[in-house]
Short mmCIF file of C-alpha atoms in Angstrom, two decimals:
data_model
loop_
_atom_site.label_atom_id
_atom_site.label_comp_id
_atom_site.label_asym_id
_atom_site.label_seq_id
_atom_site.Cartn_x
_atom_site.Cartn_y
_atom_site.Cartn_z
CA MET E 518 22.98 -7.21 83.74
CA LYS E 519 26.43 -8.11 85.03
CA ARG E 520 25.27 -11.68 85.58
CA ARG E 521 24.05 -11.97 81.97
CA ILE E 522 27.41 -10.77 80.65
CA VAL E 523 29.26 -13.33 82.79
CA VAL E 524 26.96 -16.12 81.56
CA ALA E 525 27.40 -15.04 77.93
CA PHE E 526 31.21 -15.11 78.20
CA LYS E 527 31.05 -18.67 79.46
CA SER E 528 29.58 -19.72 76.09
CA PRO E 529 32.22 -21.35 73.81
CA MET E 530 30.68 -19.73 70.72
CA ILE E 531 31.14 -16.24 72.16
CA ILE E 532 34.75 -16.96 73.00
CA VAL E 533 35.45 -18.28 69.49
CA PHE E 534 33.75 -15.22 67.97
CA ILE E 535 35.88 -12.83 70.05
CA VAL E 536 39.10 -14.66 69.12
CA ILE E 537 38.25 -14.48 65.42
CA LEU E 538 37.36 -10.81 65.76
CA LEU E 539 40.64 -9.98 67.50
CA PHE E 540 42.65 -11.97 64.96
CA PHE E 541 41.17 -10.68 61.68
CA THR E 542 40.22 -7.08 62.55
CA PRO E 543 43.77 -5.66 62.32
CA PHE E 544 44.27 -7.32 58.94
CA ALA E 545 41.00 -5.92 57.63
CA ILE E 546 41.81 -2.42 58.83
CA TYR E 547 45.41 -2.16 57.69
CA SER E 548 45.45 -4.36 54.57
CA PRO E 549 45.54 -2.47 51.23
CA GLY E 550 42.32 -2.06 49.29
CA GLU E 551 41.49 -4.35 46.38
CA SER E 552 41.60 -1.36 44.03
CA ARG E 553 45.37 -1.18 44.56
CA ASN E 554 45.77 -4.62 43.01
CA ARG E 555 42.96 -4.76 40.47
CA GLY E 556 41.80 -2.24 37.88
CA VAL E 557 38.08 -2.07 37.12
CA VAL E 558 37.57 -1.85 33.36
CA THR E 559 34.28 -0.36 32.12
CA ALA E 560 34.97 -0.43 28.36
CA ILE E 561 37.45 -2.01 25.94
CA GLY E 562 38.71 -0.74 22.59
CA ILE E 563 40.65 -2.81 20.05
CA ASP E 564 42.63 -1.36 17.13
CA ARG E 565 45.24 -2.71 14.77
CA ILE E 566 48.22 -0.49 13.99
CA ASP E 567 51.13 -1.58 11.78
CA GLN E 568 50.20 -5.26 12.03
CA GLN E 569 50.02 -5.00 15.82
CA TYR E 570 46.97 -5.01 18.07
CA GLU E 571 46.37 -2.14 20.47
CA VAL E 572 43.98 -2.84 23.34
CA SER E 573 42.74 0.23 25.23
CA LEU E 574 41.01 -0.01 28.59
CA LEU E 575 38.65 2.61 29.99
CA THR E 576 39.46 2.15 33.65
CA PHE E 577 37.51 3.33 36.66
CA ILE E 578 39.73 4.78 39.35
CA PRO E 579 38.12 4.82 42.85
CA THR E 580 38.94 8.26 44.22
CA ALA E 581 37.32 10.21 47.04
CA ASN E 582 35.80 13.45 45.73
CA GLN E 583 32.95 15.82 46.43
CA SER E 584 31.43 15.80 42.93
CA TYR E 585 30.29 12.14 43.05
CA GLN E 586 31.67 11.68 39.52
CA GLU E 587 33.68 8.70 38.42
CA LYS E 588 37.27 9.39 37.49
CA THR E 589 38.39 7.34 34.52
CA SER E 590 41.55 6.93 32.50
CA VAL E 591 42.32 5.24 29.18
CA ILE E 592 45.28 2.86 29.40
CA SER E 593 46.52 0.91 26.41
CA GLY E 594 49.03 -1.69 25.38
CA LYS E 595 50.29 -3.07 22.07
CA GLY E 596 51.25 -6.56 21.02
CA ASN E 597 51.35 -9.08 18.20
CA SER E 598 48.20 -10.66 19.62
CA VAL E 599 45.26 -9.48 21.68
CA ALA E 600 46.52 -11.51 24.64
CA GLU E 601 49.93 -9.83 24.49
CA ALA E 602 48.33 -6.38 24.12
CA VAL E 603 46.13 -6.99 27.17
CA TYR E 604 49.16 -8.16 29.13
CA ASN E 605 51.11 -5.00 28.23
CA ALA E 606 48.09 -2.86 29.17
CA GLN E 607 48.10 -4.50 32.60
CA ILE E 608 51.79 -3.64 32.99
CA ALA E 609 51.05 -0.03 32.06
CA MET E 610 48.19 0.04 34.57
CA GLY E 611 50.21 -1.62 37.30
CA ARG E 612 47.22 -3.75 38.22
CA THR E 613 45.48 -6.94 37.24
CA ILE E 614 42.49 -6.06 35.08
CA GLY E 615 38.97 -7.12 35.93
CA LEU E 616 36.53 -7.29 33.02
CA ALA E 617 33.41 -8.28 34.95
CA HIS E 618 32.14 -4.67 34.82
CA ALA E 619 33.01 -4.04 31.16
CA LYS E 620 29.83 -2.70 29.54
CA THR E 621 31.12 -1.92 26.06
CA THR E 622 33.55 -3.49 23.59
CA ILE E 623 34.57 -1.40 20.56
CA VAL E 624 36.53 -2.60 17.56
CA ASN E 625 37.91 -0.53 14.70
CA GLU E 626 36.08 -1.03 11.40
CA GLU E 627 39.30 -2.23 9.75
CA LEU E 628 39.29 -5.30 12.00
CA LEU E 629 36.02 -6.36 10.37
CA SER E 630 37.81 -7.01 7.08
CA GLU E 631 38.75 -10.35 8.66
CA ASP E 632 36.89 -12.70 10.98
CA VAL E 633 36.42 -10.49 14.05
CA SER E 634 35.62 -13.50 16.25
CA THR E 635 39.33 -14.32 16.31
CA THR E 636 39.99 -10.84 17.69
CA VAL E 637 37.55 -11.05 20.60
CA ASP E 638 38.07 -14.78 21.22
CA TYR E 639 40.71 -14.29 23.90
CA LEU E 640 38.67 -11.66 25.74
CA SER E 641 35.49 -13.75 25.84
CA ARG E 642 37.06 -17.18 26.33
CA VAL E 643 40.06 -16.53 28.60
CA ALA E 644 39.74 -13.01 30.01
CA SER E 645 36.11 -13.60 31.09
CA LEU E 646 34.60 -10.65 29.25
CA PRO E 647 30.82 -10.69 29.97
CA GLU E 648 28.72 -11.84 27.03
CA ASN E 649 26.17 -9.11 27.69
CA THR E 650 28.71 -6.40 26.93
CA VAL E 651 27.58 -4.05 24.16
CA PHE E 652 29.54 -4.93 21.00
CA VAL E 653 30.01 -2.11 18.47
CA CYS E 654 32.48 -0.92 15.86
CA THR E 655 33.69 2.53 14.90
CA ASN E 656 34.97 4.18 11.75
CA ASN E 657 37.81 5.71 13.72
CA SER E 658 40.23 4.66 16.42
CA ALA E 659 38.54 2.69 19.19
CA LYS E 660 41.03 4.26 21.58
CA GLU E 661 39.89 7.77 20.61
CA VAL E 662 36.26 6.79 21.15
CA LEU E 663 37.10 5.68 24.69
CA GLU E 664 38.97 8.90 25.34
CA GLN E 665 36.03 10.99 24.13
CA SER E 666 33.56 8.91 26.13
CA LYS E 667 34.99 10.42 29.32
CA ASN E 668 33.41 13.74 28.32
CA LEU E 669 29.98 12.12 28.06
CA VAL E 670 29.74 11.51 31.78
CA SER E 671 31.03 14.94 32.78
CA ASP E 672 29.08 16.91 30.14
CA LEU E 673 25.86 14.92 29.70
CA GLY E 674 25.79 12.33 32.47
CA LEU E 675 25.66 9.72 29.68
CA LYS E 676 27.67 6.52 29.61
CA LEU E 677 29.07 4.98 26.46
CA GLU E 678 26.81 1.93 26.45
CA GLN E 679 23.74 4.18 26.67
CA ILE E 680 24.51 5.74 23.29
CA ILE E 681 23.75 2.49 21.54
CA ALA E 682 20.91 1.38 23.86
CA TYR E 683 18.24 3.39 22.01
CA ASN E 684 19.16 1.62 18.78
CA ALA E 685 19.01 -1.77 20.46
CA ASN E 686 15.48 -1.08 21.70
CA ASN E 687 14.08 0.60 18.60
CA LEU E 688 16.12 -0.24 15.50
CA TYR E 689 18.08 -3.48 15.72
CA VAL E 690 16.42 -6.80 15.09
CA THR E 691 18.25 -8.04 18.17
CA ASP E 692 20.43 -6.53 20.84
CA THR E 693 23.94 -5.62 19.76
CA SER E 694 25.73 -7.58 22.46
CA LEU E 695 28.65 -9.97 22.26
CA GLU E 696 26.25 -12.83 23.03
CA ALA E 697 23.96 -11.87 20.14
CA PHE E 698 26.97 -11.69 17.82
CA TYR E 699 28.06 -15.20 18.73
CA LYS E 700 24.54 -16.58 18.35
CA GLY E 701 24.40 -15.28 14.80
CA TYR E 702 28.00 -16.27 14.10
CA TYR E 703 27.45 -19.92 15.06
CA SER E 704 24.01 -20.21 13.45
CA TYR E 705 23.54 -21.86 10.07
CA VAL E 706 23.32 -18.42 8.39
CA LYS E 707 26.54 -17.22 10.10
CA SER E 708 25.31 -13.62 10.09
CA SER E 709 24.65 -10.95 12.71
CA LEU E 710 24.30 -7.22 13.29
CA ILE E 711 26.44 -5.02 15.52
CA GLY E 712 26.17 -1.33 16.32
CA TYR E 713 28.11 1.42 14.58
CA LEU E 714 29.48 4.60 16.12
CA THR E 715 31.33 7.38 14.32
CA LEU E 716 33.85 9.86 15.62
CA GLU E 717 33.43 13.22 13.92
CA GLU E 718 35.20 16.54 14.13
CA SER E 719 33.15 18.95 16.23
CA GLY E 720 34.77 22.05 14.75
CA GLU E 721 35.26 23.56 18.21
CA GLU E 722 38.65 24.70 19.41
CA GLY E 723 40.03 24.02 22.83
CA GLY E 724 40.35 21.00 25.04
CA GLY E 725 43.21 19.41 26.89
CA ASP E 726 46.25 17.68 25.45
CA ARG E 727 46.62 13.96 25.35
CA VAL E 728 49.54 12.83 27.47
CA SER E 729 51.21 9.46 26.94
CA SER E 730 53.80 7.86 29.16
CA PRO E 731 55.79 4.71 28.43
CA SER E 732 55.33 1.69 30.64
CA GLY E 733 57.99 0.01 32.64
CA ASN E 734 58.22 -3.10 30.45
CA SER E 735 61.28 -3.63 28.27
CA GLY E 736 59.39 -3.41 24.99
CA GLY E 737 57.74 -0.12 25.85
CA GLN E 738 54.45 -1.46 24.50
CA GLY E 739 52.11 -0.10 27.16
CA GLN E 740 50.95 3.46 27.46
CA SER E 741 48.40 5.42 29.45
CA SER E 742 46.40 8.30 28.07
CA GLN E 743 44.79 11.10 30.00
CA GLY E 744 42.83 14.14 28.92
CA ASP E 745 40.66 14.77 25.87
CA SER E 746 41.35 13.48 22.36
CA ASN E 747 42.07 16.33 19.99
CA SER E 748 43.54 16.73 16.52
CA GLU E 749 45.50 19.76 15.40
CA ASN E 750 44.10 21.73 12.49
CA GLU E 751 46.09 23.59 9.85
CA SER E 752 46.13 26.84 11.81
CA GLY E 753 47.79 25.18 14.76
CA GLY E 754 44.68 25.08 16.92
CA LYS E 755 43.00 21.98 18.22
CA SER E 756 39.58 20.74 17.20
CA SER E 757 37.90 18.24 19.47
CA LYS E 758 35.93 15.26 18.26
CA ARG E 759 32.54 13.97 19.27
CA ILE E 760 30.91 10.53 19.30
CA GLU E 761 27.93 10.27 16.98
CA ASN E 762 25.25 7.60 16.79
CA GLN E 763 23.71 7.92 13.33
CA GLY E 764 21.48 4.88 13.69
CA LYS E 765 23.70 2.69 11.54
CA ALA E 766 24.60 -0.97 11.95
CA VAL E 767 27.15 -3.32 10.41
CA LEU E 768 25.96 -6.53 8.77
CA LEU E 769 28.45 -9.34 9.39
CA LYS E 770 28.86 -12.61 7.53
CA GLU E 771 31.18 -15.17 9.13
CA GLY E 772 32.50 -12.35 11.32
CA LYS E 773 33.36 -10.07 8.37
CA LYS E 774 31.72 -6.79 7.38
CA VAL E 775 29.63 -7.13 4.23
CA ALA E 776 27.49 -3.97 4.46
CA VAL E 777 26.81 -0.89 6.57
CA LEU E 778 23.07 -0.33 6.98
CA ASP E 779 21.57 3.12 7.48
CA VAL E 780 18.35 3.89 9.37
CA ASP E 781 16.14 3.03 6.38
CA GLY E 782 17.97 -0.24 5.89
CA LEU E 783 17.49 -1.16 9.53
CA SER E 784 13.83 -0.14 9.39
CA GLY E 785 13.31 -2.49 6.46
CA ILE E 786 15.02 -5.37 8.24
CA ASN E 787 13.12 -4.66 11.44
CA LEU E 788 9.76 -4.16 9.76
CA LEU E 789 8.41 -7.46 11.09
CA ASN E 790 9.84 -6.94 14.57
CA PRO E 791 6.90 -5.86 16.80
CA LYS E 792 9.32 -4.41 19.37
CA SER E 793 10.78 -1.99 16.84
CA VAL E 794 8.70 1.20 16.98
CA ASN E 795 9.09 4.99 16.86
CA GLN E 796 10.40 5.05 13.29
CA ILE E 797 9.47 8.10 11.22
CA ILE E 798 7.80 7.44 7.85
CA ASP E 799 8.12 10.34 5.44
CA ILE E 800 5.73 10.50 2.46
CA ASP E 801 5.51 13.13 -0.29
CA GLY E 802 2.95 14.29 -2.83
CA VAL E 803 -0.14 14.18 -0.62
CA GLU E 804 -2.97 16.26 -2.13
CA ARG E 805 -5.09 17.98 0.53
CA ASN E 806 -7.24 21.12 0.03
CA ASP E 807 -5.50 22.08 -3.22
CA GLU E 808 -2.09 21.73 -1.52
CA THR E 809 0.71 19.28 -2.21
CA LEU E 810 2.11 18.28 1.14
CA SER E 811 4.82 16.10 2.66
CA MET E 812 3.80 14.33 5.85
CA GLN E 813 5.76 12.61 8.58
CA TYR E 814 4.21 9.81 10.62
CA LYS E 815 5.60 8.06 13.68
CA VAL E 816 5.00 4.34 14.21
CA LYS E 817 3.47 4.20 17.69
CA ASN E 818 2.61 0.50 17.77
CA LYS E 819 2.91 -2.53 15.57
CA LYS E 820 1.28 -5.94 15.24
CA THR E 821 2.59 -8.74 13.07
CA LEU E 822 1.13 -12.07 11.99
CA VAL E 823 3.55 -14.42 10.23
CA THR E 824 2.75 -17.71 8.52
CA THR E 825 4.86 -19.99 6.34
CA LYS E 826 4.13 -22.78 3.89
CA PHE E 827 5.62 -24.74 1.01
CA GLU E 828 4.06 -24.77 -2.44
CA ASN E 829 5.41 -27.24 -4.98
CA GLY E 830 8.33 -27.75 -2.66
CA TYR E 831 9.29 -24.04 -2.50
CA PRO E 832 9.02 -21.84 0.61
CA ILE E 833 6.52 -18.98 0.89
CA PHE E 834 6.72 -16.44 3.72
CA MET E 835 3.49 -14.53 4.38
CA ALA E 836 3.18 -11.66 6.83
CA GLN E 837 0.45 -9.21 7.75
CA LEU E 838 1.64 -5.99 9.33
CA VAL E 839 -0.67 -3.62 11.21
CA LEU E 840 0.88 -0.20 11.79
CA GLY E 841 -0.56 2.26 14.28
CA VAL E 842 0.74 5.64 13.14
CA GLU E 843 0.49 9.20 14.38
CA LEU E 844 0.91 12.37 12.32
CA VAL E 845 3.79 14.37 13.78
CA GLU E 846 4.58 16.99 11.11
CA VAL E 847 3.23 18.45 7.88
CA GLY E 848 5.30 20.30 5.29
CA GLY E 849 3.71 22.93 3.00
CA GLU E 850 1.77 26.17 3.18
CA HIS E 851 -1.04 25.63 5.65
CA GLU E 852 -2.35 26.74 9.00
CA ALA E 853 -0.52 24.98 11.83
CA LEU E 854 -3.74 24.58 13.84
CA ARG E 855 -5.16 22.25 11.22
CA ILE E 856 -2.47 19.62 11.77
CA ASN E 857 -4.44 18.04 14.60
CA THR E 858 -7.79 18.23 12.79
CA GLU E 859 -8.43 17.28 9.18
CA PHE E 860 -4.80 16.43 8.41
CA SER E 861 -4.84 13.67 11.04
CA GLU E 862 -7.24 11.58 9.00
CA ILE E 863 -5.65 8.53 7.35
CA THR E 864 -7.06 8.64 3.83
CA ASP E 865 -6.73 5.87 1.26
CA ASP E 866 -4.09 7.95 -0.52
CA ILE E 867 -2.00 8.36 2.64
CA SER E 868 -2.44 4.71 3.59
CA GLY E 869 -1.31 3.64 0.13
CA LYS E 870 1.78 5.86 0.22
CA ILE E 871 2.79 4.58 3.67
CA GLU E 872 2.28 1.00 2.52
CA GLN E 873 4.37 1.65 -0.58
CA LYS E 874 7.14 3.26 1.47
CA VAL E 875 7.50 0.44 4.01
CA LYS E 876 7.31 -2.26 1.33
CA GLN E 877 10.07 -0.52 -0.60
CA GLN E 878 12.21 -0.35 2.55
CA PHE E 879 11.66 -4.07 3.10
CA ALA E 880 12.48 -4.91 -0.52
CA ASP E 881 15.70 -2.87 -0.42
CA SER E 882 16.84 -4.49 2.82
CA LEU E 883 15.88 -7.94 1.56
CA GLY E 884 18.02 -7.33 -1.52
CA ILE E 885 21.05 -6.67 0.70
CA LEU E 886 20.41 -9.82 2.74
CA ARG E 887 20.03 -11.95 -0.38
CA GLU E 888 23.15 -10.47 -1.94
CA HIS E 889 25.25 -11.58 1.03
CA ASP E 890 23.30 -14.73 1.99
CA CYS E 891 22.38 -13.31 5.39
CA ASP E 892 19.25 -13.87 7.46
CA VAL E 893 19.00 -11.56 10.46
CA ILE E 894 15.21 -11.38 10.12
CA GLY E 895 14.67 -14.93 11.34
CA VAL E 896 13.04 -16.24 8.15
CA GLY E 897 14.69 -19.66 8.34
CA ARG E 898 13.80 -19.95 12.01
CA GLU E 899 10.11 -19.47 11.18
CA PHE E 900 10.14 -22.22 8.55
CA PHE E 901 12.08 -24.55 10.85
CA SER E 902 9.60 -23.99 13.70
CA ASN E 903 6.46 -24.37 11.56
CA ASP E 904 7.47 -27.30 9.35
CA ARG E 905 10.77 -28.80 10.37
CA LYS E 906 10.50 -31.87 8.13
CA GLN E 907 9.74 -29.88 4.97
CA PHE E 908 12.42 -27.32 5.84
CA LYS E 909 15.13 -29.98 6.15
CA LYS E 910 13.95 -31.58 2.94
CA PHE E 911 14.30 -28.28 1.07
CA ILE E 912 17.75 -27.61 2.57
CA ASP E 913 18.87 -30.99 1.21
CA LYS E 914 17.37 -30.03 -2.16
CA ILE E 915 19.52 -26.88 -2.46
CA GLY E 916 22.76 -28.58 -1.44
CA GLY E 917 22.52 -29.47 2.23
CA LYS E 918 24.05 -27.70 5.22
CA GLU E 919 26.84 -26.15 3.17
CA ASN E 920 24.27 -24.08 1.25
CA ALA E 921 21.77 -23.64 4.09
CA ASP E 922 22.59 -19.92 4.36
CA LYS E 923 21.35 -19.46 0.76
CA PHE E 924 17.84 -20.48 1.83
CA ILE E 925 16.57 -16.89 1.83
CA ASP E 926 17.32 -16.62 -1.92
CA TYR E 927 14.54 -19.10 -2.67
CA VAL E 928 11.84 -17.68 -0.38
CA THR E 929 8.84 -15.91 -1.90
CA PHE E 930 7.67 -13.06 0.33
CA LYS E 931 4.04 -11.94 0.47
CA LEU E 932 3.60 -8.88 2.66
CA SER E 933 0.36 -7.05 3.40
CA VAL E 934 0.29 -3.77 5.30
CA VAL E 935 -2.65 -2.26 7.20
CA VAL E 936 -2.29 1.37 8.28
CA GLN E 937 -4.48 2.82 11.00
CA PRO E 938 -4.36 5.88 13.28
CA ASP E 939 -2.92 5.29 16.71
#
């Protein structure tokens, strides 16, 4: 054994390895951790207050603890531009920010009154914000949403980006990411959808105070916030707020808000999206066994067949939709045990009412899209893919590329719906 060790130490590679180990090991052991120089940002909020931007950063603080829970803090900075606000937030944090782990970007709804792409341009182009970050807006302060999101992890084990994930999988025609926003923004229709979160009063008293401390910069623009976000009521108590996902989305045109869509509006837009399932269809006035009932059906699966053509030079969009539905609830005076027996049958009357309901949802949503010259359904893409030559010819007929986003106004839609039990 001793002989083998002697032979090994005669090898130049072993000697070099030992020298490197002796040289770098002390530096690795005693050098400060990367977390002392760089702050890991998991979410970003952007507000505008008194003509200034306020950028808030939900920052992960690596701390040893026995609960295995992340400790986070909201740190913010103000400035005349987003770049200046981010810089002041870094001063308040005392670290260089890293956005590679940012999962969510929230903007205040007021910022959507102008082209929001100019607001997030610096973050995506210079600050290297990931394009797969969830992009949403809120009716309240984005900073307050970040502050309240800290309670989600401690109370529910739920992260902020997960609140919107269900919508992205079941309601939105596409994911509500920064990348999806830019794809719609730079397309010929210049339209896209982003998620919508609200911050509502919970009506519960209690909670910690929000503590703000000025930064060390001369302008005093940076500040850090810790604790829960609360607002004082008239009696002097404090009522906490909660983040709500009501299934809404914001329709954007050229980066500006043109409409806020509710669940029915999104269902109509997403009617032809086979990945969008689990919607509840509520129908009334069903006559069964001398009873007038209201019935609720869940869409369990969906099949779509889309074809396009031009007749006399005008576009026609034809779609057949096959809905596999399941009865989930019946309203009215009846025996509960019968829900899974005779009530489960899809009669012609029920099929007709479901067909009428979904067609009305589609017509209402289509009216909104036509009003604002938006196409988040992908109608133009279907015509372009199926008959590119005829599509370009028609675009030239209605005024060329400058009026290409008005294409949906001229499309005739023919929709047939087949309803069957799942």
